[in-house]
């Protein structure tokens, strides 16, 4: 069985439709670079789902700076038990997200909000972000949005360890702990680096 089917199970067809939308409208609207098309599955969709294992059943999730829906839409497809909010300040991207959520039939558990993280007031069990900003800025924007006993999951590249070192003082003063985790959606995939703060 293909990795994609193994990871998404019954939701594979929906995930495949999302990949098709990214490869067509996502590129036309300038949200996905043309060179990304051939690696949409491993680099974007499967990579996004890797953090699913860190999220408790039934959690509320805020995806800050969702862009074309990463990681929020793959997570919502794989995990209908989650209540996912996609936060995106740019009108064009928020419109894209609204269309995609409707087309994929995710509206019962996914909401799109147009806005900036620093303007939000609601709190969520989990706040996710991928390729949005460096950790010091993310902490300022996102920590006020994490519910008590919740967590921030910042998807990072190889800079994860260094970025975490850079915010140790802030974490200590707020009595928070941070760790770098290597996670993957399937044992055959390369791990992705996540900074978890709670
Ligand atoms: C490089 S894109 C990454 C998009 C997506 N997360 C991904 O991994 O492909 C960064 C996104 O963060 C959004 N963004 C920038 N500043 C933001 C803020 N203050 N609050 C929320 N989103 C923000 C941008 O509009 C953009 O869509």
mmCIF file of C-alpha atoms and ligand atoms in Angstrom:
data_model
loop_
_atom_site.group_PDB
_atom_site.id
_atom_site.type_symbol
_atom_site.label_atom_id
_atom_site.label_comp_id
_atom_site.label_asym_id
_atom_site.label_seq_id
_atom_site.Cartn_x
_atom_site.Cartn_y
_atom_site.Cartn_z
ATOM 1 C CA UNK A 1 0.000 0.000 0.000
ATOM 2 C CA UNK A 2 1.184 3.525 -0.819
ATOM 3 C CA UNK A 3 2.346 5.676 2.103
ATOM 4 C CA UNK A 4 -0.332 8.283 1.302
ATOM 5 C CA UNK A 5 -3.167 5.730 1.602
ATOM 6 C CA UNK A 6 -1.633 4.234 4.732
ATOM 7 C CA UNK A 7 -1.448 7.625 6.433
ATOM 8 C CA UNK A 8 -4.864 8.989 5.415
ATOM 9 C CA UNK A 9 -6.877 5.738 5.329
ATOM 10 C CA UNK A 10 -10.525 6.465 4.471
ATOM 11 C CA UNK A 11 -9.694 10.163 4.019
ATOM 12 C CA UNK A 12 -7.194 9.481 1.207
ATOM 13 C CA UNK A 13 -9.541 10.635 -1.579
ATOM 14 C CA UNK A 14 -10.124 13.968 0.182
ATOM 15 C CA UNK A 15 -6.383 14.433 0.728
ATOM 16 C CA UNK A 16 -5.783 13.661 -2.941
ATOM 17 C CA UNK A 17 -8.358 16.281 -3.969
ATOM 18 C CA UNK A 18 -6.560 18.810 -1.772
ATOM 19 C CA UNK A 19 -3.252 17.990 -3.473
ATOM 20 C CA UNK A 20 -4.939 18.462 -6.878
ATOM 21 C CA UNK A 21 -6.273 21.872 -5.785
ATOM 22 C CA UNK A 22 -2.820 22.945 -4.544
ATOM 23 C CA UNK A 23 -1.231 21.826 -7.829
ATOM 24 C CA UNK A 24 -3.749 23.776 -9.928
ATOM 25 C CA UNK A 25 -5.481 26.720 -8.212
ATOM 26 C CA UNK A 26 -2.777 26.941 -5.526
ATOM 27 C CA UNK A 27 -0.182 27.603 -8.213
ATOM 28 C CA UNK A 28 -2.489 29.871 -10.293
ATOM 29 C CA UNK A 29 -3.238 31.999 -7.224
ATOM 30 C CA UNK A 30 0.481 32.240 -6.386
ATOM 31 C CA UNK A 31 0.208 30.325 -3.092
ATOM 32 C CA UNK A 32 2.366 27.384 -4.165
ATOM 33 C CA UNK A 33 5.554 27.705 -6.208
ATOM 34 C CA UNK A 34 5.435 25.738 -9.506
ATOM 35 C CA UNK A 35 8.545 23.843 -8.454
ATOM 36 C CA UNK A 36 6.752 22.549 -5.335
ATOM 37 C CA UNK A 37 4.143 20.656 -7.356
ATOM 38 C CA UNK A 38 6.120 17.440 -7.662
ATOM 39 C CA UNK A 39 6.790 17.295 -3.911
ATOM 40 C CA UNK A 40 3.400 18.357 -2.563
ATOM 41 C CA UNK A 41 2.734 15.004 -0.911
ATOM 42 C CA UNK A 42 5.986 14.407 0.991
ATOM 43 C CA UNK A 43 7.161 17.936 1.672
ATOM 44 C CA UNK A 44 3.840 19.594 2.449
ATOM 45 C CA UNK A 45 0.902 17.257 3.072
ATOM 46 C CA UNK A 46 2.528 14.245 4.785
ATOM 47 C CA UNK A 47 4.906 16.590 6.600
ATOM 48 C CA UNK A 48 1.904 18.494 8.000
ATOM 49 C CA UNK A 49 0.225 15.335 9.265
ATOM 50 C CA UNK A 50 3.368 14.286 11.151
ATOM 51 C CA UNK A 51 2.314 16.454 14.114
ATOM 52 C CA UNK A 52 -1.047 14.654 14.431
ATOM 53 C CA UNK A 53 0.484 12.176 16.900
ATOM 54 C CA UNK A 54 1.206 15.062 19.314
ATOM 55 C CA UNK A 55 -2.435 16.226 19.419
ATOM 56 C CA UNK A 56 -4.991 14.726 21.843
ATOM 57 C CA UNK A 57 -8.389 13.540 20.551
ATOM 58 C CA UNK A 58 -11.040 16.263 20.364
ATOM 59 C CA UNK A 59 -8.588 19.173 20.703
ATOM 60 C CA UNK A 60 -9.234 22.663 19.400
ATOM 61 C CA UNK A 61 -6.393 23.665 17.062
ATOM 62 C CA UNK A 62 -5.446 27.125 15.784
ATOM 63 C CA UNK A 63 -3.211 27.085 12.687
ATOM 64 C CA UNK A 64 -1.471 30.478 12.660
ATOM 65 C CA UNK A 65 -0.433 31.789 9.222
ATOM 66 C CA UNK A 66 -2.098 28.902 7.437
ATOM 67 C CA UNK A 67 -1.298 30.189 3.919
ATOM 68 C CA UNK A 68 -2.607 27.548 1.505
ATOM 69 C CA UNK A 69 -3.753 25.475 4.518
ATOM 70 C CA UNK A 70 -0.551 23.956 5.907
ATOM 71 C CA UNK A 71 -0.528 22.211 8.303
ATOM 72 C CA UNK A 72 -4.195 22.888 9.191
ATOM 73 C CA UNK A 73 -6.015 21.330 6.208
ATOM 74 C CA UNK A 74 -4.121 17.997 6.082
ATOM 75 C CA UNK A 75 -4.584 17.731 9.858
ATOM 76 C CA UNK A 76 -8.313 18.413 9.558
ATOM 77 C CA UNK A 77 -8.638 15.821 6.759
ATOM 78 C CA UNK A 78 -6.817 13.145 8.758
ATOM 79 C CA UNK A 79 -8.455 14.065 12.091
ATOM 80 C CA UNK A 80 -12.181 14.858 11.907
ATOM 81 C CA UNK A 81 -12.207 14.752 15.734
ATOM 82 C CA UNK A 82 -10.279 18.070 15.847
ATOM 83 C CA UNK A 83 -11.903 21.497 15.757
ATOM 84 C CA UNK A 84 -9.510 23.397 13.484
ATOM 85 C CA UNK A 85 -9.331 27.171 12.957
ATOM 86 C CA UNK A 86 -7.226 28.396 10.027
ATOM 87 C CA UNK A 87 -5.894 31.905 10.728
ATOM 88 C CA UNK A 88 -4.582 33.920 7.802
ATOM 89 C CA UNK A 89 -4.323 37.729 7.451
ATOM 90 C CA UNK A 90 -4.128 38.015 3.651
ATOM 91 C CA UNK A 91 -7.509 38.319 1.902
ATOM 92 C CA UNK A 92 -6.536 36.266 -1.136
ATOM 93 C CA UNK A 93 -5.242 33.400 1.001
ATOM 94 C CA UNK A 94 -8.231 33.530 3.371
ATOM 95 C CA UNK A 95 -10.566 33.356 0.338
ATOM 96 C CA UNK A 96 -8.637 30.367 -1.017
ATOM 97 C CA UNK A 97 -8.935 28.611 2.346
ATOM 98 C CA UNK A 98 -12.676 29.308 2.549
ATOM 99 C CA UNK A 99 -13.225 27.820 -0.938
ATOM 100 C CA UNK A 100 -11.117 24.750 -0.194
ATOM 101 C CA UNK A 101 -12.807 24.023 3.142
ATOM 102 C CA UNK A 102 -16.183 24.168 1.392
ATOM 103 C CA UNK A 103 -15.116 22.059 -1.581
ATOM 104 C CA UNK A 104 -13.577 19.352 0.586
ATOM 105 C CA UNK A 105 -16.622 19.227 2.863
ATOM 106 C CA UNK A 106 -14.640 20.132 5.977
ATOM 107 C CA UNK A 107 -16.967 22.917 7.139
ATOM 108 C CA UNK A 108 -18.367 20.970 10.091
ATOM 109 C CA UNK A 109 -15.038 21.072 11.944
ATOM 110 C CA UNK A 110 -12.928 23.728 10.178
ATOM 111 C CA UNK A 111 -13.334 27.520 10.373
ATOM 112 C CA UNK A 112 -11.380 30.169 8.474
ATOM 113 C CA UNK A 113 -10.582 33.440 10.244
ATOM 114 C CA UNK A 114 -8.982 36.355 8.446
ATOM 115 C CA UNK A 115 -6.661 38.129 10.858
ATOM 116 C CA UNK A 116 -3.271 38.345 12.523
ATOM 117 C CA UNK A 117 -2.234 36.212 15.491
ATOM 118 C CA UNK A 118 -1.516 39.243 17.677
ATOM 119 C CA UNK A 119 -5.123 40.458 17.230
ATOM 120 C CA UNK A 120 -6.776 37.198 18.378
ATOM 121 C CA UNK A 121 -8.303 36.615 21.821
ATOM 122 C CA UNK A 122 -9.672 33.057 21.873
ATOM 123 C CA UNK A 123 -7.580 30.245 23.335
ATOM 124 C CA UNK A 124 -6.964 26.788 21.900
ATOM 125 C CA UNK A 125 -5.647 23.466 23.200
ATOM 126 C CA UNK A 126 -3.043 23.488 20.420
ATOM 127 C CA UNK A 127 -1.555 26.338 18.371
ATOM 128 C CA UNK A 128 0.342 25.217 15.259
ATOM 129 C CA UNK A 129 2.514 27.206 12.874
ATOM 130 C CA UNK A 130 4.729 26.303 9.945
ATOM 131 C CA UNK A 131 7.137 28.678 8.205
ATOM 132 C CA UNK A 132 5.563 31.785 9.768
ATOM 133 C CA UNK A 133 8.249 33.537 11.876
ATOM 134 C CA UNK A 134 11.261 32.950 14.125
ATOM 135 C CA UNK A 135 10.539 31.521 17.568
ATOM 136 C CA UNK A 136 10.893 34.740 19.635
ATOM 137 C CA UNK A 137 8.185 36.427 17.552
ATOM 138 C CA UNK A 138 6.021 33.293 17.519
ATOM 139 C CA UNK A 139 6.129 33.157 21.321
ATOM 140 C CA UNK A 140 4.931 36.758 21.564
ATOM 141 C CA UNK A 141 2.111 36.183 19.091
ATOM 142 C CA UNK A 142 1.045 32.659 19.987
ATOM 143 C CA UNK A 143 1.550 31.987 23.713
ATOM 144 C CA UNK A 144 -1.436 34.199 24.680
ATOM 145 C CA UNK A 145 -3.577 31.968 22.428
ATOM 146 C CA UNK A 146 -2.617 28.673 24.104
ATOM 147 C CA UNK A 147 -5.109 27.444 26.713
ATOM 148 C CA UNK A 148 -3.842 26.390 30.169
ATOM 149 C CA UNK A 149 -2.133 22.970 29.838
ATOM 150 C CA UNK A 150 -2.190 23.436 26.047
ATOM 151 C CA UNK A 151 0.788 23.469 23.694
ATOM 152 C CA UNK A 152 2.424 25.407 20.888
ATOM 153 C CA UNK A 153 3.725 23.220 18.035
ATOM 154 C CA UNK A 154 6.097 25.195 15.797
ATOM 155 C CA UNK A 155 7.194 23.242 12.724
ATOM 156 C CA UNK A 156 10.807 24.128 12.018
ATOM 157 C CA UNK A 157 13.706 23.083 9.848
ATOM 158 C CA UNK A 158 17.172 22.275 11.061
ATOM 159 C CA UNK A 159 17.295 25.580 12.971
ATOM 160 C CA UNK A 160 14.942 24.136 15.608
ATOM 161 C CA UNK A 161 17.563 23.451 18.309
ATOM 162 C CA UNK A 162 19.196 26.880 17.919
ATOM 163 C CA UNK A 163 15.851 28.718 17.891
ATOM 164 C CA UNK A 164 14.857 26.911 21.075
ATOM 165 C CA UNK A 165 18.164 27.874 22.738
ATOM 166 C CA UNK A 166 17.478 31.510 21.798
ATOM 167 C CA UNK A 167 14.233 31.587 23.814
ATOM 168 C CA UNK A 168 15.328 29.650 26.913
ATOM 169 C CA UNK A 169 15.308 32.838 29.033
ATOM 170 C CA UNK A 170 11.751 33.689 28.022
ATOM 171 C CA UNK A 171 10.575 30.139 28.679
ATOM 172 C CA UNK A 172 12.205 30.036 32.132
ATOM 173 C CA UNK A 173 10.657 33.345 33.148
ATOM 174 C CA UNK A 174 7.210 32.050 32.132
ATOM 175 C CA UNK A 175 7.788 28.611 33.691
ATOM 176 C CA UNK A 176 7.333 26.899 30.337
ATOM 177 C CA UNK A 177 9.286 23.995 28.899
ATOM 178 C CA UNK A 178 10.430 23.571 25.317
ATOM 179 C CA UNK A 179 11.704 20.537 23.455
ATOM 180 C CA UNK A 180 12.609 19.622 19.894
ATOM 181 C CA UNK A 181 10.862 16.503 18.592
ATOM 182 C CA UNK A 182 11.496 14.582 15.363
ATOM 183 C CA UNK A 183 8.197 13.216 14.081
ATOM 184 C CA UNK A 184 6.996 11.574 10.889
ATOM 185 C CA UNK A 185 3.618 10.414 9.624
ATOM 186 C CA UNK A 186 5.058 7.050 8.552
ATOM 187 C CA UNK A 187 8.288 5.169 9.416
ATOM 188 C CA UNK A 188 9.328 5.342 5.733
ATOM 189 C CA UNK A 189 9.288 9.167 5.709
ATOM 190 C CA UNK A 190 12.036 11.589 6.745
ATOM 191 C CA UNK A 191 11.272 13.093 10.162
ATOM 192 C CA UNK A 192 10.235 16.718 10.505
ATOM 193 C CA UNK A 193 11.374 18.943 13.386
ATOM 194 C CA UNK A 194 8.859 20.404 15.776
ATOM 195 C CA UNK A 195 9.466 22.736 18.690
ATOM 196 C CA UNK A 196 6.900 21.908 21.360
ATOM 197 C CA UNK A 197 6.297 24.455 24.093
ATOM 198 C CA UNK A 198 3.971 23.866 27.022
HETATM 199 C C1 LIG B 1 5.565 31.448 4.419
HETATM 200 S S1 LIG B 1 3.839 31.441 4.654
HETATM 201 C C2 LIG B 1 3.600 29.812 5.300
HETATM 202 C C3 LIG B 1 2.219 29.307 5.020
HETATM 203 C C4 LIG B 1 1.933 27.882 5.533
HETATM 204 N N1 LIG B 1 1.931 27.833 6.978
HETATM 205 C C5 LIG B 1 2.911 26.896 4.963
HETATM 206 O O1 LIG B 1 3.642 26.249 5.718
HETATM 207 O O2 LIG B 1 2.972 26.737 3.727
HETATM 208 C C6 LIG B 1 3.612 32.476 6.106
HETATM 209 C C7 LIG B 1 2.149 32.840 6.332
HETATM 210 O O3 LIG B 1 2.037 33.528 7.582
HETATM 211 C C8 LIG B 1 1.108 34.568 7.442
HETATM 212 N N2 LIG B 1 1.378 35.572 8.488
HETATM 213 C C9 LIG B 1 2.344 36.524 8.500
HETATM 214 N N3 LIG B 1 2.259 37.262 9.624
HETATM 215 C C10 LIG B 1 1.219 36.765 10.352
HETATM 216 C C11 LIG B 1 0.623 37.118 11.601
HETATM 217 N N4 LIG B 1 1.080 38.139 12.321
HETATM 218 N N5 LIG B 1 -0.421 36.383 12.044
HETATM 219 C C12 LIG B 1 -0.885 35.344 11.312
HETATM 220 N N6 LIG B 1 -0.372 34.977 10.113
HETATM 221 C C13 LIG B 1 0.663 35.674 9.639
HETATM 222 C C14 LIG B 1 1.359 35.072 6.015
HETATM 223 O O4 LIG B 1 0.253 35.801 5.495
HETATM 224 C C15 LIG B 1 1.613 33.775 5.256
HETATM 225 O O5 LIG B 1 0.436 33.233 4.685
#
